Each structure stands twice: as C-alpha cells, then as structure tokens.
Short mmCIF file of N, CA, C and O in Angstrom, two decimals:
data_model
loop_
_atom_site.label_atom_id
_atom_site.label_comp_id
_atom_site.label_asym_id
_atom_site.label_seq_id
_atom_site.Cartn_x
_atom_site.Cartn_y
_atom_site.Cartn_z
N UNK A 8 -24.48 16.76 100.22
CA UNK A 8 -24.69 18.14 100.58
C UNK A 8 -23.39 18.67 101.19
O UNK A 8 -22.72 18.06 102.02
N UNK A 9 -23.13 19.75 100.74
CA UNK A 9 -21.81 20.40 101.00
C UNK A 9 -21.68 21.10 102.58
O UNK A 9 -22.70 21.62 103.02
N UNK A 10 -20.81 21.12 103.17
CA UNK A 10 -21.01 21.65 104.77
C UNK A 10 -21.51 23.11 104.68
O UNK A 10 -21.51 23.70 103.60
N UNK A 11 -21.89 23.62 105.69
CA UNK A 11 -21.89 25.12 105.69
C UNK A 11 -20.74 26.22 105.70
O UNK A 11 -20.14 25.94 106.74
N UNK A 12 -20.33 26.90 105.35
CA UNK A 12 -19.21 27.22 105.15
C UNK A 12 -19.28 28.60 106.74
O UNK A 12 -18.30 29.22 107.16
N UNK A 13 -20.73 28.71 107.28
CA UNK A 13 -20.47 29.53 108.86
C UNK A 13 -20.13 28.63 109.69
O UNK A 13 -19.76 28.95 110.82
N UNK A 14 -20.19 27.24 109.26
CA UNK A 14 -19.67 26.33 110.86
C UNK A 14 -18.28 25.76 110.02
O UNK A 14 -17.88 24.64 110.35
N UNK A 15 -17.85 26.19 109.39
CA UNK A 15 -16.29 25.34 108.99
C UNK A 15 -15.55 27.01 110.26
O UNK A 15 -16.02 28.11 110.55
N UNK A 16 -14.36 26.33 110.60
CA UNK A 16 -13.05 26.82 110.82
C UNK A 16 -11.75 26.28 110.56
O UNK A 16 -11.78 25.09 110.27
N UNK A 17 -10.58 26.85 110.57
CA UNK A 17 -9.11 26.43 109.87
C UNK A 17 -8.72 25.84 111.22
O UNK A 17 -8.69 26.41 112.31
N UNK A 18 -8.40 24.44 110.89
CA UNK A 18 -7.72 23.37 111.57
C UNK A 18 -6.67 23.10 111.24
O UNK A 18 -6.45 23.09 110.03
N UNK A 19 -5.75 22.83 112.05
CA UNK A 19 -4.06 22.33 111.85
C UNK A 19 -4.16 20.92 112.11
O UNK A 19 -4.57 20.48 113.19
N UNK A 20 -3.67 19.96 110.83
CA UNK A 20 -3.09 18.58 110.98
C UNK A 20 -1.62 18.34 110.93
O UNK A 20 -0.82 18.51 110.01
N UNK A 21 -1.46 17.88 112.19
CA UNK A 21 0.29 17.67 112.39
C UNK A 21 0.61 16.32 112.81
O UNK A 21 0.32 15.74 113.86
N UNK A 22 1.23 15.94 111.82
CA UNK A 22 1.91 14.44 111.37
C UNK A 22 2.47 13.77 113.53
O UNK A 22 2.79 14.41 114.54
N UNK A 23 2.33 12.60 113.30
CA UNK A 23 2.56 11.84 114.52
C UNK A 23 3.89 11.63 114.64
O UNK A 23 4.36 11.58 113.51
N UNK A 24 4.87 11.45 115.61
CA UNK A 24 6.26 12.01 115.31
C UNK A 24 6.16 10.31 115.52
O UNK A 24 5.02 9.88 115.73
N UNK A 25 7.43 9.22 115.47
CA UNK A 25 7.66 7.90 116.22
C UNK A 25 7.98 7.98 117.77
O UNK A 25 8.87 8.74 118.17
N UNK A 26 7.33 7.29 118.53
CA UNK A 26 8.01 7.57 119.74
C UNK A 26 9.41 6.84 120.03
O UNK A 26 9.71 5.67 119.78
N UNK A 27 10.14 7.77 120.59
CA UNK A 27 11.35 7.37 121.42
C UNK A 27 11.18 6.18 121.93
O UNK A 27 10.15 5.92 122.56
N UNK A 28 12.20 5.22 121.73
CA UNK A 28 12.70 4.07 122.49
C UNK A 28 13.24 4.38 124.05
O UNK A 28 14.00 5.22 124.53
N UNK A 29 12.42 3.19 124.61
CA UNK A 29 12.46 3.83 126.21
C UNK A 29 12.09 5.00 126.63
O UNK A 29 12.67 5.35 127.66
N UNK A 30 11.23 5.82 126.14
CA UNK A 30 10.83 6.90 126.14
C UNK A 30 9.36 6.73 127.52
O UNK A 30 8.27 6.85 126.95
N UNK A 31 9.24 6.55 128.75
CA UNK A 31 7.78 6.43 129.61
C UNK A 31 7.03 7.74 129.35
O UNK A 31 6.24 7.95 130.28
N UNK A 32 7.00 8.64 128.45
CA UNK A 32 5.98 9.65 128.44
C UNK A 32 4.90 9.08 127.29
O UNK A 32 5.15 8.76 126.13
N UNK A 33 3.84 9.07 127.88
CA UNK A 33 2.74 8.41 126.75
C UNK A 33 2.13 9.68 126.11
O UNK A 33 1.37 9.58 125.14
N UNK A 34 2.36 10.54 126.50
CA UNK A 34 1.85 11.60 125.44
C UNK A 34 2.43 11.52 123.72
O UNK A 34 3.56 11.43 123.25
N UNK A 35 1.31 11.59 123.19
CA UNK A 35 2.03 11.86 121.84
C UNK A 35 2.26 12.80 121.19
O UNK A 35 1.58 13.82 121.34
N UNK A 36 3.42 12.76 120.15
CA UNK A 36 4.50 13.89 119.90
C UNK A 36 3.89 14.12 118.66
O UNK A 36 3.26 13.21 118.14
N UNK A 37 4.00 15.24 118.10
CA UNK A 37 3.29 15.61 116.71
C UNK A 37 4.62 16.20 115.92
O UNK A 37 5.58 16.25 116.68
N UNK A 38 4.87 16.58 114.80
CA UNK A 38 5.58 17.39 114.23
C UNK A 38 5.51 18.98 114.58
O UNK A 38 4.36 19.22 114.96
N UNK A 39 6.13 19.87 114.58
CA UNK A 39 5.76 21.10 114.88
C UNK A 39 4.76 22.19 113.38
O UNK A 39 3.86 23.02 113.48
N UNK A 40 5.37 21.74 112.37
CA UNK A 40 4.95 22.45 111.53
C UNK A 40 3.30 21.24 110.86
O UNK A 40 3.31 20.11 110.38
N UNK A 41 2.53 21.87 111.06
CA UNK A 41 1.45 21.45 110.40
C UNK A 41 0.34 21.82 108.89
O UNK A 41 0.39 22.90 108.29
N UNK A 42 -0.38 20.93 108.62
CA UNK A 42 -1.59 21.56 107.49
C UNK A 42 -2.22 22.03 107.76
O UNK A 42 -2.45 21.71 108.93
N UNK A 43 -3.16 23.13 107.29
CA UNK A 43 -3.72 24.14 107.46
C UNK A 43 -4.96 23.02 106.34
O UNK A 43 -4.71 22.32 105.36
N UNK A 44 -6.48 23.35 107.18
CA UNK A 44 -7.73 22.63 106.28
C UNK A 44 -8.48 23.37 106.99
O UNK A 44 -8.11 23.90 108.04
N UNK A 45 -9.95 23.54 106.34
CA UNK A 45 -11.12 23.71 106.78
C UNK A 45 -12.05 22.56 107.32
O UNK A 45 -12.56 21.95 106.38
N UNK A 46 -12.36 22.17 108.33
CA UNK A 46 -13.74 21.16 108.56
C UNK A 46 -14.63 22.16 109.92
O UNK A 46 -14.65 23.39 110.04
N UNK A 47 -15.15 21.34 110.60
CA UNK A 47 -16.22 21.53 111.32
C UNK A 47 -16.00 20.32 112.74
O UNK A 47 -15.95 19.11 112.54
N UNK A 48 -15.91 20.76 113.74
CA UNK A 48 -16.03 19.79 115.34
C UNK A 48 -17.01 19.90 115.28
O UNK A 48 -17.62 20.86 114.82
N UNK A 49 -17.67 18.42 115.96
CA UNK A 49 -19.08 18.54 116.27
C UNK A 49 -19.10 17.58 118.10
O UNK A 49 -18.88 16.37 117.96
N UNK A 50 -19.27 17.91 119.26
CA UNK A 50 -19.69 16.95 120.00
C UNK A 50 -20.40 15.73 119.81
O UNK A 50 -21.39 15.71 119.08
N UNK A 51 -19.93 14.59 120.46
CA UNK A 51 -19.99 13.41 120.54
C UNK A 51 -21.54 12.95 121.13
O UNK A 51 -21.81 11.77 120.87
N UNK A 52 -22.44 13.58 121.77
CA UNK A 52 -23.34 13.59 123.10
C UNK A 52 -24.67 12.59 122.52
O UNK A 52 -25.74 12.42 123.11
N UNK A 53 -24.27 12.03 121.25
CA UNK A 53 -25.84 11.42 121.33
C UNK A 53 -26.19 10.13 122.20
O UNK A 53 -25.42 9.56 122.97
N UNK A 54 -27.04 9.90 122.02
CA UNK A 54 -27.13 8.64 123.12
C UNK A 54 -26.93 7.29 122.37
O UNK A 54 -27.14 6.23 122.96
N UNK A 55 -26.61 7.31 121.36
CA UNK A 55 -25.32 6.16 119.93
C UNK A 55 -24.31 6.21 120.37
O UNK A 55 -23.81 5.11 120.63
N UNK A 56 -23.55 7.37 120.66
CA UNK A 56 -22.17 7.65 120.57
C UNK A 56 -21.82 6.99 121.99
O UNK A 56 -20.93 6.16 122.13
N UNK A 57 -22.77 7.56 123.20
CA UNK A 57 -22.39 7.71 124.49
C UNK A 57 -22.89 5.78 124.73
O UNK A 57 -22.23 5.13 125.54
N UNK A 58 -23.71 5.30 124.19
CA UNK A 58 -23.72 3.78 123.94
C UNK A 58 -22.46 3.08 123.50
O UNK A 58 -21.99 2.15 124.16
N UNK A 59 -21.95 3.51 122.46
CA UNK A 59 -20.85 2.98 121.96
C UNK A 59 -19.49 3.29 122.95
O UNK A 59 -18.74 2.46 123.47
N UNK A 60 -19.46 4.57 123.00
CA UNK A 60 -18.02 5.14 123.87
C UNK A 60 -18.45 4.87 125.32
O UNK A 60 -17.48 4.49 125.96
N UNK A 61 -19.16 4.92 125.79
CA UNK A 61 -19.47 5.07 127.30
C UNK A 61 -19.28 6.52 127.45
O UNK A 61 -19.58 7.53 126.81
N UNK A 62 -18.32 6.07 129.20
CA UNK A 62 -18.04 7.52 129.57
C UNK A 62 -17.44 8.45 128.43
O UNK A 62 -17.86 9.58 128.17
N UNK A 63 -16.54 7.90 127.90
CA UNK A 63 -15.13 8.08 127.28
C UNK A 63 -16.07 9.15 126.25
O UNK A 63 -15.52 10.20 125.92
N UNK A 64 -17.17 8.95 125.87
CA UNK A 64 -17.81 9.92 124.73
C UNK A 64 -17.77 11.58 125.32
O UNK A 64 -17.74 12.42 124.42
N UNK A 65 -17.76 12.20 126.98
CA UNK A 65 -17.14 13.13 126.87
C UNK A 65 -16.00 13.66 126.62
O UNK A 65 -15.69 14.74 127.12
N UNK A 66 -15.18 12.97 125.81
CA UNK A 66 -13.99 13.54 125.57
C UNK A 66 -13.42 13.68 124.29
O UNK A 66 -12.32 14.14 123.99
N UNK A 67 -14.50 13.13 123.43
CA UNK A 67 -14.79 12.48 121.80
C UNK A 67 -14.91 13.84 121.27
O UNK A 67 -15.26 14.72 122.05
N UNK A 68 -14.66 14.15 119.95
CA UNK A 68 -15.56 14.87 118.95
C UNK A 68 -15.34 14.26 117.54
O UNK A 68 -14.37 13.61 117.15
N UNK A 69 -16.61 14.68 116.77
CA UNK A 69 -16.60 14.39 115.68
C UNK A 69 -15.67 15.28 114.69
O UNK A 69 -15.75 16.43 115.11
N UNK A 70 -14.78 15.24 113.52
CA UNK A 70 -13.98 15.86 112.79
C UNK A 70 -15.55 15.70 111.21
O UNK A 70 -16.19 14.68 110.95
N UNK A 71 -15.68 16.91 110.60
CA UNK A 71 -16.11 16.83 109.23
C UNK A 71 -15.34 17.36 108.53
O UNK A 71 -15.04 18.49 108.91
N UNK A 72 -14.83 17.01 107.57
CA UNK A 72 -14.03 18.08 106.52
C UNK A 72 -14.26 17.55 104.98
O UNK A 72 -14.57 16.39 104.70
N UNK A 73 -14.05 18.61 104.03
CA UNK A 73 -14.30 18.07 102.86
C UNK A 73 -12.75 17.96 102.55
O UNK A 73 -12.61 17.70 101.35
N UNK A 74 -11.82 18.05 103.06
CA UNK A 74 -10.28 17.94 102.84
C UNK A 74 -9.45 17.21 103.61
O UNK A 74 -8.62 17.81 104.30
N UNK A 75 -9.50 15.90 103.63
CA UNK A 75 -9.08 14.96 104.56
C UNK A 75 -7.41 14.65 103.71
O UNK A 75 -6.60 14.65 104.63
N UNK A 76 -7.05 14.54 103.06
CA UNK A 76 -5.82 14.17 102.23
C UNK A 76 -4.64 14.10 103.52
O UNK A 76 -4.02 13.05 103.36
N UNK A 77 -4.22 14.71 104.51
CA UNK A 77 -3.60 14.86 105.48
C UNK A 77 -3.94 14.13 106.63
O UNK A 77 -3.25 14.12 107.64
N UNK A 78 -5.07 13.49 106.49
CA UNK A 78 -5.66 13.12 107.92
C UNK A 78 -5.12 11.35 108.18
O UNK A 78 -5.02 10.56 107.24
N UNK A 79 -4.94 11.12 109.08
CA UNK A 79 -4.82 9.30 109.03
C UNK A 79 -4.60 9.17 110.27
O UNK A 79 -4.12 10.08 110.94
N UNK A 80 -5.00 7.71 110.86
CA UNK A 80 -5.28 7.41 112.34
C UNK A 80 -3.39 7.61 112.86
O UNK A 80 -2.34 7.18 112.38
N UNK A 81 -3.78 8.58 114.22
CA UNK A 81 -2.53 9.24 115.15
C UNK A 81 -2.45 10.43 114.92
O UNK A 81 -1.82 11.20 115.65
N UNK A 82 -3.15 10.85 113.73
CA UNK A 82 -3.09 12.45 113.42
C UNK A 82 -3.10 13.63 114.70
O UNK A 82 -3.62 13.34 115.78
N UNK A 83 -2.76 14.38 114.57
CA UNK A 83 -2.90 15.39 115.58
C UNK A 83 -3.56 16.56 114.77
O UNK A 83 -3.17 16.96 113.67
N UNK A 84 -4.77 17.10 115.59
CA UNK A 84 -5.31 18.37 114.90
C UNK A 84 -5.81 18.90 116.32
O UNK A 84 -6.23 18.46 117.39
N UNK A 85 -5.37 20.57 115.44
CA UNK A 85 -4.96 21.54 116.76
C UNK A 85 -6.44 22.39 116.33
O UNK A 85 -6.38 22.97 115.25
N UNK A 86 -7.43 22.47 116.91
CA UNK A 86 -8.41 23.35 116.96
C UNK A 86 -8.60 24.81 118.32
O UNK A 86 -8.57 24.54 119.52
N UNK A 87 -8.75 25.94 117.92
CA UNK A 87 -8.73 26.98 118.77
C UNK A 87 -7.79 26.51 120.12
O UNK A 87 -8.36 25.91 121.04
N UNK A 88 -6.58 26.75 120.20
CA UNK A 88 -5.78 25.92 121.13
C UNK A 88 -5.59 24.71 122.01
O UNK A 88 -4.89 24.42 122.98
N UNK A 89 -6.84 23.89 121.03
CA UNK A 89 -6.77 22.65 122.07
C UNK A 89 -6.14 21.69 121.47
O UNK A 89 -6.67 21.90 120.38
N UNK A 90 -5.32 20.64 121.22
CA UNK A 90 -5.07 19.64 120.72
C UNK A 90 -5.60 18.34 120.56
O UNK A 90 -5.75 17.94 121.71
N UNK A 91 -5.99 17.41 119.76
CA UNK A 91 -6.67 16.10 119.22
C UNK A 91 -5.70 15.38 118.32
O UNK A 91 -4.88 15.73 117.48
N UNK A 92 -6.17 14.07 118.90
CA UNK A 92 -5.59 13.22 118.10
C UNK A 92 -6.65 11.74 117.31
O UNK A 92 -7.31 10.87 117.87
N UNK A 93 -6.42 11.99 116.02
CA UNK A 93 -7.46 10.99 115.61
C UNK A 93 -7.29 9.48 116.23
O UNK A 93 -6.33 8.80 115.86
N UNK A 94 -8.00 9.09 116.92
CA UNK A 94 -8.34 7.60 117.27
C UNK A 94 -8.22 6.75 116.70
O UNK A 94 -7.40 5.87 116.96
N UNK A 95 -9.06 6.76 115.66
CA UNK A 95 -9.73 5.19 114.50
C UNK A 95 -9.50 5.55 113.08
O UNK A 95 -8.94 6.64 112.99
N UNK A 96 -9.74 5.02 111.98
CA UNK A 96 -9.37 5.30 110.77
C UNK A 96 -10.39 6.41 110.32
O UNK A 96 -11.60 6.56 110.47
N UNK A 97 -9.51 7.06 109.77
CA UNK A 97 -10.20 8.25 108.73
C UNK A 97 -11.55 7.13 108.08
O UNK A 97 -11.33 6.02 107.60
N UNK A 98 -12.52 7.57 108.17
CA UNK A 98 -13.77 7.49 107.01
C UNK A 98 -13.76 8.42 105.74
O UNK A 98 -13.74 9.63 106.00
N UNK A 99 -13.76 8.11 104.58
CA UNK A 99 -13.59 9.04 103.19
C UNK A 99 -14.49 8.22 102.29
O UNK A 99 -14.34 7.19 101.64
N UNK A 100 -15.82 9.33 102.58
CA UNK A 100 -16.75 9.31 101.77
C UNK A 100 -16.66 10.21 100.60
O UNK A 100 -15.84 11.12 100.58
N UNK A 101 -17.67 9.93 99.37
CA UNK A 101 -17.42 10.75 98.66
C UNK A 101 -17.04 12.26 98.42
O UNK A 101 -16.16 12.79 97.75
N UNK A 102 -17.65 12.54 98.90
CA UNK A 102 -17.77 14.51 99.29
C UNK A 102 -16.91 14.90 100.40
O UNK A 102 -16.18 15.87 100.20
N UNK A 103 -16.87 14.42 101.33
CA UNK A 103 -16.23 14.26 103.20
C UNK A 103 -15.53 13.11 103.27
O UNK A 103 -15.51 12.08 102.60
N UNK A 104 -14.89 13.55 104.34
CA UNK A 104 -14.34 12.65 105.67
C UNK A 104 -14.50 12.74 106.89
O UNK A 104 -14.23 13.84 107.36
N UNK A 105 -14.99 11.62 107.87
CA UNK A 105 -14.89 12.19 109.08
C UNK A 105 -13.89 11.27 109.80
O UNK A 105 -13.35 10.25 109.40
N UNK A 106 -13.80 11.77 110.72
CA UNK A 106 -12.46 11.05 111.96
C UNK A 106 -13.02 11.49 113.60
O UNK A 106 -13.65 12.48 114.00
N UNK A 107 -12.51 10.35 114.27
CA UNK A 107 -13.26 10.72 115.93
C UNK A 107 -11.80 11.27 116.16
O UNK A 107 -10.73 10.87 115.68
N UNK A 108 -12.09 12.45 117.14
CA UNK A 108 -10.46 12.83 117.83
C UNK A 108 -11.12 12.28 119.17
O UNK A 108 -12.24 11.85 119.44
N UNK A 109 -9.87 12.50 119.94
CA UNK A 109 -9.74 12.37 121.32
C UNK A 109 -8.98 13.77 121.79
O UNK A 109 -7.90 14.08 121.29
N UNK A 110 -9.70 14.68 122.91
CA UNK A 110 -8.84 15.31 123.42
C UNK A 110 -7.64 15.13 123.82
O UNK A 110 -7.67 13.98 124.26
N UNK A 111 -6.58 15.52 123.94
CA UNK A 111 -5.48 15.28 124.87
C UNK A 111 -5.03 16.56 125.97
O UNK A 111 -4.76 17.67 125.52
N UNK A 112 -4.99 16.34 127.15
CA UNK A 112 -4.60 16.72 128.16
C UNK A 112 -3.17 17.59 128.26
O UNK A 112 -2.76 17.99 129.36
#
C-alpha cells in the first residue's frame, strides 16, 4: 500500500562528511548541499520501540519513504529545521524504505 500523499513532506538527505583527524567535536558534519525526497516521520512511542530503545526511544523517529536511493546508515536528513541522522541500516522493502533517525542537538 502506497503512503498517503497528506502525510508525506520534502526531506533533505545530506551525505556524512569524514571526520577530521584529531578533530574532539563529536557532532557530525553533513555536506552542505543535499537531496530533496518525499517520506513521512512518524514517532517512536510504542511500547516495542520504547522496549527495545529504552529511554533513548524519545529521541527516535521513524523515516518512511518510497525514495530511499540517497539514504544509508550516517545519513543526515533535515526535516522542518530540525536535523537527523540515520542510526542503523536503511531497510528497503519492496515499495518503501524505512530508517530510525536520531535527533541531533
């Protein structure tokens, strides 16, 4: 079944830069120019997720998209000004993909 096209919005995926040698900032660096895709965030809150993640599941969301081609674990995707970075490996199911982000601070 195809997503809804009232809960998709345009997401930016921006490539993971290498970090600097000797570099102590653990933030990670993205490229500046990014892909432009459609998917869908969904909160993390079930009581699976919050089993599996613990605390850490408030800070989770789910990624859906039917256009993953750009996506791969370190990814950075910029939703309504917040920034994420994919966690774990892209999943690419037939139709979709999903990916857990992690907020970043």
């Amino acid at each position: 079944m195809p997503l809804q096209r009232k809960r998709l919005q345009t997401l930016i995926a921006h490539r993971a830069l290498k970090p600097v040698i000797g570099d102590n900032d653990r933030a990670p660096l993205f490229e500046a120019e990014g892909t432009a895709f459609s998917g869908t965030l969904q909160p993390m809150d079930s009581p699976a997720d919050r089993q599996v993640y613990g605390s850490e599941a408030a800070r989770l969301t789910r990624l859906i998209t039917m256009e993953g081609e750009a996506l791969d674990m370190g990814t950075g995707v910029e939703a309504d000004g917040c920034m994420y970075r994919i966690i774990q490996p892209v999943c690419r199911w037939r139709g979709h993909c999903t990916a857990v982000l992690k907020k970043l601070d």
